[in-house]
Tab-separated table of C-alpha atoms in Angstrom:
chain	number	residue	atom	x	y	z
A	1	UNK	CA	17.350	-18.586	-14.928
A	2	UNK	CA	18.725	-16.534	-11.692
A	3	UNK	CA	18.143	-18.169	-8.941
A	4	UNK	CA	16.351	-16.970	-5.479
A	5	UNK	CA	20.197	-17.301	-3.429
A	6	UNK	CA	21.658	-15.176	-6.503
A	7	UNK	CA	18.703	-12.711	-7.140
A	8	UNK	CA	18.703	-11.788	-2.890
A	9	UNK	CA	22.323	-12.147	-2.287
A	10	UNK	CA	22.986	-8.353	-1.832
A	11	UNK	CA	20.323	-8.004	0.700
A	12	UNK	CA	21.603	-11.215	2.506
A	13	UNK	CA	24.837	-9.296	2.860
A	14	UNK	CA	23.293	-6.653	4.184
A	15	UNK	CA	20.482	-8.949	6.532
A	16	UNK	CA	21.664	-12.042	7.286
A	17	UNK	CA	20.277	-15.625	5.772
A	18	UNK	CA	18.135	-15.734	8.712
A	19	UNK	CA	16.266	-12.552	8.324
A	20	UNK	CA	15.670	-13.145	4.138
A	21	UNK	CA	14.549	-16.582	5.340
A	22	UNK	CA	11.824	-15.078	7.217
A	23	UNK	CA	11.128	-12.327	4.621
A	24	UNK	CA	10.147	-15.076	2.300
A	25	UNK	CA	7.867	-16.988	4.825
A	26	UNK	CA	5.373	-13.689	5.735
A	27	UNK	CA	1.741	-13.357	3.669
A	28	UNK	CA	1.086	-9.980	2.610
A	29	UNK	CA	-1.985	-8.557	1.578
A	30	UNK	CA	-1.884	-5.000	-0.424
A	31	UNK	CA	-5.121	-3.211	-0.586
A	32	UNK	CA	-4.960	-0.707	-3.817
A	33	UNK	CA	-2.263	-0.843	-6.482
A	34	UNK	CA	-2.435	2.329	-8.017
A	35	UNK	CA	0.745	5.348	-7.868
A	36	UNK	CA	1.280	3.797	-4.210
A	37	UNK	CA	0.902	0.701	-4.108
A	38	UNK	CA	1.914	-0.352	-6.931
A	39	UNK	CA	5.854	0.360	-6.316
A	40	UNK	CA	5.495	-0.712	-2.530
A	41	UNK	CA	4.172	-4.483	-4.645
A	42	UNK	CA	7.487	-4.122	-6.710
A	43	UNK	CA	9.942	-3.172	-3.529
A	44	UNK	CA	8.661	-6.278	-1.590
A	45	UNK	CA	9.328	-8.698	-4.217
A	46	UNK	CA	12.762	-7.019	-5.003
A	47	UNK	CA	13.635	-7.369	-1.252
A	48	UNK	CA	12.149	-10.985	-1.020
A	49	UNK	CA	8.450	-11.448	-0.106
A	50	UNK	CA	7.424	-14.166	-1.825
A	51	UNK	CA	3.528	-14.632	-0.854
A	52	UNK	CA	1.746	-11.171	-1.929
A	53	UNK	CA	-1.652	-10.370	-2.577
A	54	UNK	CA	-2.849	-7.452	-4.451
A	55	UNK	CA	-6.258	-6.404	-4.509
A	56	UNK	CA	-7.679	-3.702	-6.938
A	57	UNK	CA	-10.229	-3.124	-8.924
A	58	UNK	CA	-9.697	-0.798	-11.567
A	59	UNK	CA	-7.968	-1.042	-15.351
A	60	UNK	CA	-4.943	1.283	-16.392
A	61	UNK	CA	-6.310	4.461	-17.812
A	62	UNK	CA	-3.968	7.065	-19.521
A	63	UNK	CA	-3.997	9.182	-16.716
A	64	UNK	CA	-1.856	6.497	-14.550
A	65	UNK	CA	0.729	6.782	-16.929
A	66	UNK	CA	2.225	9.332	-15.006
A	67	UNK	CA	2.623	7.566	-11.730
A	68	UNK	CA	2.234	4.280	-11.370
A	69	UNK	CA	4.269	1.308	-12.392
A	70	UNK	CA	2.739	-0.909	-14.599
A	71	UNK	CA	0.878	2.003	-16.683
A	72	UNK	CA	2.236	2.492	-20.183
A	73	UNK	CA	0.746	2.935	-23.736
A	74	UNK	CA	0.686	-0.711	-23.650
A	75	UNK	CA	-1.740	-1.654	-20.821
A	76	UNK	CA	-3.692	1.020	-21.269
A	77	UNK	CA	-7.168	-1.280	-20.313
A	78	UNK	CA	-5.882	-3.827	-18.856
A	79	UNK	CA	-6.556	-5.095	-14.771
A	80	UNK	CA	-3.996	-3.073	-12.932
A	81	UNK	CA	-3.752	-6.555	-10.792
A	82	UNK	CA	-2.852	-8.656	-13.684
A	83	UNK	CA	-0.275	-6.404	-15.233
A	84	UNK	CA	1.698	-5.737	-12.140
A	85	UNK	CA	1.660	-9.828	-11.355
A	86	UNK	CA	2.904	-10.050	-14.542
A	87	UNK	CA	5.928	-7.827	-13.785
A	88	UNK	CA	6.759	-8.922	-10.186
A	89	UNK	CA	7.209	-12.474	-11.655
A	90	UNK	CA	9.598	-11.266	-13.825
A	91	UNK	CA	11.412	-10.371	-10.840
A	92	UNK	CA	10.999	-13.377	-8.796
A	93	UNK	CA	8.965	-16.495	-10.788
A	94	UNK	CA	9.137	-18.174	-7.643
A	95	UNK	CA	6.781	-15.580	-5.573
A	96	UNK	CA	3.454	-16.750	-4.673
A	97	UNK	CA	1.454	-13.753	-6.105
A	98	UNK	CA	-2.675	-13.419	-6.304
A	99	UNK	CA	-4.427	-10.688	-7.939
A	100	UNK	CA	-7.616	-9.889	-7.182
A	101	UNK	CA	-9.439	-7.042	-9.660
A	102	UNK	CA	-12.159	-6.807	-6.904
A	103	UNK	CA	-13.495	-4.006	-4.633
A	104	UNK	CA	-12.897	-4.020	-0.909
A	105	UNK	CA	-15.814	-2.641	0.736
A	106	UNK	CA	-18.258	-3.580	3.370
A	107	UNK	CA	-20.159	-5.969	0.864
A	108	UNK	CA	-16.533	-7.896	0.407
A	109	UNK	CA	-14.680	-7.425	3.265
A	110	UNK	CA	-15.447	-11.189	4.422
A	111	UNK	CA	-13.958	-12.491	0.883
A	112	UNK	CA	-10.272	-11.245	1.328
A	113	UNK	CA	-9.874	-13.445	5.027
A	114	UNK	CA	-6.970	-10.760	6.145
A	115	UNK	CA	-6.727	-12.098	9.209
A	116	UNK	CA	-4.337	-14.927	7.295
A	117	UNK	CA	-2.110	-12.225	6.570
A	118	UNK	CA	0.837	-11.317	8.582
A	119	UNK	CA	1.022	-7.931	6.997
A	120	UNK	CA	-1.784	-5.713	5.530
A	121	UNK	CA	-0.890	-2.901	3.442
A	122	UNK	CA	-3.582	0.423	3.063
A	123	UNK	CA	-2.790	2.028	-0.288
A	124	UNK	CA	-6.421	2.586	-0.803
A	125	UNK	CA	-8.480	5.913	-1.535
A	126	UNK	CA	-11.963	5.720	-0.953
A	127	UNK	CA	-12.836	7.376	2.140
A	128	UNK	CA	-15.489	5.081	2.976
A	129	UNK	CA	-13.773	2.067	1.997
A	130	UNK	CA	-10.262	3.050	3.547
A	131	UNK	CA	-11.811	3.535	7.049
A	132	UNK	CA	-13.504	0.050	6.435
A	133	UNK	CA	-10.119	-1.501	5.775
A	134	UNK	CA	-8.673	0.553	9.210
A	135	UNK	CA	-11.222	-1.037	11.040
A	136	UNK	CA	-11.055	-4.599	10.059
A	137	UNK	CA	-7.544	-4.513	9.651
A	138	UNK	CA	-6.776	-3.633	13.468
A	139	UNK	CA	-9.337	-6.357	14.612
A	140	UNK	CA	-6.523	-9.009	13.450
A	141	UNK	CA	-3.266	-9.584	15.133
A	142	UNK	CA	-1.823	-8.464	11.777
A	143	UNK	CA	0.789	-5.784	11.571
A	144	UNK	CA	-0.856	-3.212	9.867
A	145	UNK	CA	0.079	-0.282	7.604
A	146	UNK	CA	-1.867	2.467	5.978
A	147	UNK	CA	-0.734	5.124	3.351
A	148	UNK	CA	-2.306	8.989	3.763
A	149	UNK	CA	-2.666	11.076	0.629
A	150	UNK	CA	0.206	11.569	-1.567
A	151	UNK	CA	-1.911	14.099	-4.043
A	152	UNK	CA	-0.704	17.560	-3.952
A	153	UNK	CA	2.965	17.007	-2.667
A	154	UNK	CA	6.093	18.016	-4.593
A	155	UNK	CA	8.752	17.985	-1.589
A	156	UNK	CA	9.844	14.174	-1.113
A	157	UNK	CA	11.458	15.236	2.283
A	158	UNK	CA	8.288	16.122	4.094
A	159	UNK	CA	7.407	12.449	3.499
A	160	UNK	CA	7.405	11.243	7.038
A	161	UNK	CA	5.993	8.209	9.027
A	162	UNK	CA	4.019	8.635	12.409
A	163	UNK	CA	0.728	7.161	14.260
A	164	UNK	CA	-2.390	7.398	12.489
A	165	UNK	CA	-3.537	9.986	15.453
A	166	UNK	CA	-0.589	11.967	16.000
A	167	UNK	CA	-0.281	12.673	11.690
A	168	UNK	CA	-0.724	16.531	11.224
A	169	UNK	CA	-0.746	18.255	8.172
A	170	UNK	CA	-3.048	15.966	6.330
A	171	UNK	CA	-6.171	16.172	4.877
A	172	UNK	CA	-7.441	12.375	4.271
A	173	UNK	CA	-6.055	11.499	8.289
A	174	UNK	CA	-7.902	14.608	9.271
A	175	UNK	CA	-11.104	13.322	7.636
A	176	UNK	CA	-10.938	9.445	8.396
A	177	UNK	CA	-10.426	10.648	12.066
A	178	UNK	CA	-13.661	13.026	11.913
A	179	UNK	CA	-15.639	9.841	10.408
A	180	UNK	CA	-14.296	7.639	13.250
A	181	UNK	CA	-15.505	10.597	15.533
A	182	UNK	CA	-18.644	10.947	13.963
A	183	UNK	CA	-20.043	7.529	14.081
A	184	UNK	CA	-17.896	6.862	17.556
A	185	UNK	CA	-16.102	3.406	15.478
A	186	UNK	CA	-12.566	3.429	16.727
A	187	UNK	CA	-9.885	1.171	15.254
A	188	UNK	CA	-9.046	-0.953	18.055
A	189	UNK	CA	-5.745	-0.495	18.340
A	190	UNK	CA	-2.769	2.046	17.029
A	191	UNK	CA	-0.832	2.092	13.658
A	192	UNK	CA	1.646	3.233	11.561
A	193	UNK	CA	1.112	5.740	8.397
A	194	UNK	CA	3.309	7.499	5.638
A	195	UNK	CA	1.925	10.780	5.220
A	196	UNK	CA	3.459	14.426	4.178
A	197	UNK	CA	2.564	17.549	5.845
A	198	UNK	CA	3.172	19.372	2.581
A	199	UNK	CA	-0.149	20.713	0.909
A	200	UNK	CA	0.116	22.666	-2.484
A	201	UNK	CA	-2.877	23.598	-4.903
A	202	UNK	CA	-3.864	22.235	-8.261
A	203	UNK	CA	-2.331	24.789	-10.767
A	204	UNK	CA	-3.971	23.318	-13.962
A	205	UNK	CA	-7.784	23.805	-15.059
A	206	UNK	CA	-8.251	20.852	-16.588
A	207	UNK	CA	-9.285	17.326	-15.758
A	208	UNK	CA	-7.295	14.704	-17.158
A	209	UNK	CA	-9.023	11.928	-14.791
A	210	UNK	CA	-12.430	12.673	-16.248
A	211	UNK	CA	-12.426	9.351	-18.337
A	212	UNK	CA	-11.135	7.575	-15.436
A	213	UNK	CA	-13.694	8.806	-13.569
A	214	UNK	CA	-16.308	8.067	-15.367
A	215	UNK	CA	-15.489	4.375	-15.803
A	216	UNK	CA	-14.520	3.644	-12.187
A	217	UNK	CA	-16.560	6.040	-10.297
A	218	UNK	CA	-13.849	8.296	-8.917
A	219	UNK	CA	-14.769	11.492	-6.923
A	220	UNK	CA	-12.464	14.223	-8.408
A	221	UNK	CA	-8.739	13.745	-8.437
A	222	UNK	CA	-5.665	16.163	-7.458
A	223	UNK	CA	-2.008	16.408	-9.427
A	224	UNK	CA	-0.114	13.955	-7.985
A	225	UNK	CA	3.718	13.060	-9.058
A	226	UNK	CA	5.470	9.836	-9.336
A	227	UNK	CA	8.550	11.036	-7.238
A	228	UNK	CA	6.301	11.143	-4.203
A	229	UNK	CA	3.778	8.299	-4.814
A	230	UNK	CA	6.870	5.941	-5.416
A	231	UNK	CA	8.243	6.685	-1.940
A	232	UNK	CA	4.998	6.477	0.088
A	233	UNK	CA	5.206	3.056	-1.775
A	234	UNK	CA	8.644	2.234	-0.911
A	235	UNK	CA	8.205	3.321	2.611
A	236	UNK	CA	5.548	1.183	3.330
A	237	UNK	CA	7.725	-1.679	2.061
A	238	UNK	CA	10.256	-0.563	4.488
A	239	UNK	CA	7.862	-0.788	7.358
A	240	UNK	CA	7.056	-4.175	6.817
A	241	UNK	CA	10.991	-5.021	6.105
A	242	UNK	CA	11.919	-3.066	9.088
A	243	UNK	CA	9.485	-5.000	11.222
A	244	UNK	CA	10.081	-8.243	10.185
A	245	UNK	CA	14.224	-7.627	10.604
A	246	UNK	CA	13.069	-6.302	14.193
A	247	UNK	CA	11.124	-9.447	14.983
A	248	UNK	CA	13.492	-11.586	13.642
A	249	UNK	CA	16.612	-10.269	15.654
A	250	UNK	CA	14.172	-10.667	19.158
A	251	UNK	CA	14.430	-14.585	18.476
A	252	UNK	CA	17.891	-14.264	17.747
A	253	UNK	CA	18.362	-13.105	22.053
């Protein structure tokens, strides 16, 4: 079996033992799995986080096929959570992963202990839920990263990283900001998002998430593509790498 030196060895080139070292040491928490996080789970074990948590609730349905990593014919059903460990281990057997197939919301919030995490990851989409997560999230000393909407986007270079209050262009930052408005709850301190300012239109009549709403309790979906899910994933991943190469070259001074 490959070992951890062999498997990381490129990005050691690239980052130096000490940084990888320090990759492997951080706890990260992911909060939603689905055509975003699921490929920013798969790009931190592939560039060497070892402790990861991944937290959804939902099963693959036939309309995740399309975007999101561990959906095919063949876990069609099955916990998004468990499928995706199942393929990250594959990658690394020696990463520390938990999955949890539970929702984060205000009755759970107190189960998940974030503030043991060094990095929390927003990949959620329930407004209610997401602002919940924004909230608790910047009460810990955490680094903290949050993923806007990545339905109805086709142009992968309008894919673009700013703070939550200064994103334009977006419909789910314009609304979470409006709720924080409305009931005068601000996050207590700034963050970074991927977002797009691209917005197209649903072109199709149809509604392939019906079934999948139905049996998780989805508000209506948009057409969404794996090209630009995958890199809101992977550019989350890079946050957290780029931050922890950051911090790690301050100790180096």
């Amino acid at each position: 079996m490959a070992t951890e030196k062999a498997i990381f060895g490129r990005t050691e080139l690239l980052l130096g033992a000490d940084v990888v070292e320090r990759i492997g040491q951080q706890r990260v928490i992911i909060f939603g799995v689905g055509g975003v996080g699921s490929w920013c789970a798969e790009s931190l074990i592939r560039s060497g986080i070892r402790r990861l948590t991944i937290v959804d609730a939902d099963c693959v349905c036939v309309s995740n096929i399309n975007r999101q990593l561990m959906a095919t014919t063949l876990t069609v059903g099955q916990a998004k959570v468990d499928v995706l460990k199942e393929r990250l281990l594959t990658i690394n057997p020696a990463a520390e992963i938990v999955a949890l197939q539970k929702v984060f919301d205000e009755e759970t919030a107190a189960d998940f202990h974030i503030s043991e995490y060094d990095y929390i990851i927003d990949a959620i989409d329930s407004l209610k839920d997401k602002a919940l997560l924004i909230e608790t999230a910047c009460q810990t000393k955490a680094k903290f990263f949050s993923s806007m909407g990545a339905a109805l986007k086709l142009d992968p270079t309008r894919i673009q990283v700013a703070e939550f209050w200064k994103v334009k262009g977006d419909p789910l930052a314009r609304a979470l900001r409006n709720r924080f408005k409305k009931q005068k709850r601000f996050p207590k301190r700034k963050f970074q998002c991927v977002f797009s300012d691209e917005l197209l239109q649903n072109c199709g009549h149809s509604d392939p998430d019906a079934a999948e709403q139905s049996m998780f309790n989805k508000p209506h979906t948009n057409g969404t593509v794996v090209h630009i899910t995958s890199i809101f994933g992977f550019m989350l991943s890079a946050l957290v790498v780029q931050d922890i190469v950051g911090t790690t070259h301050s100790h180096r001074k």
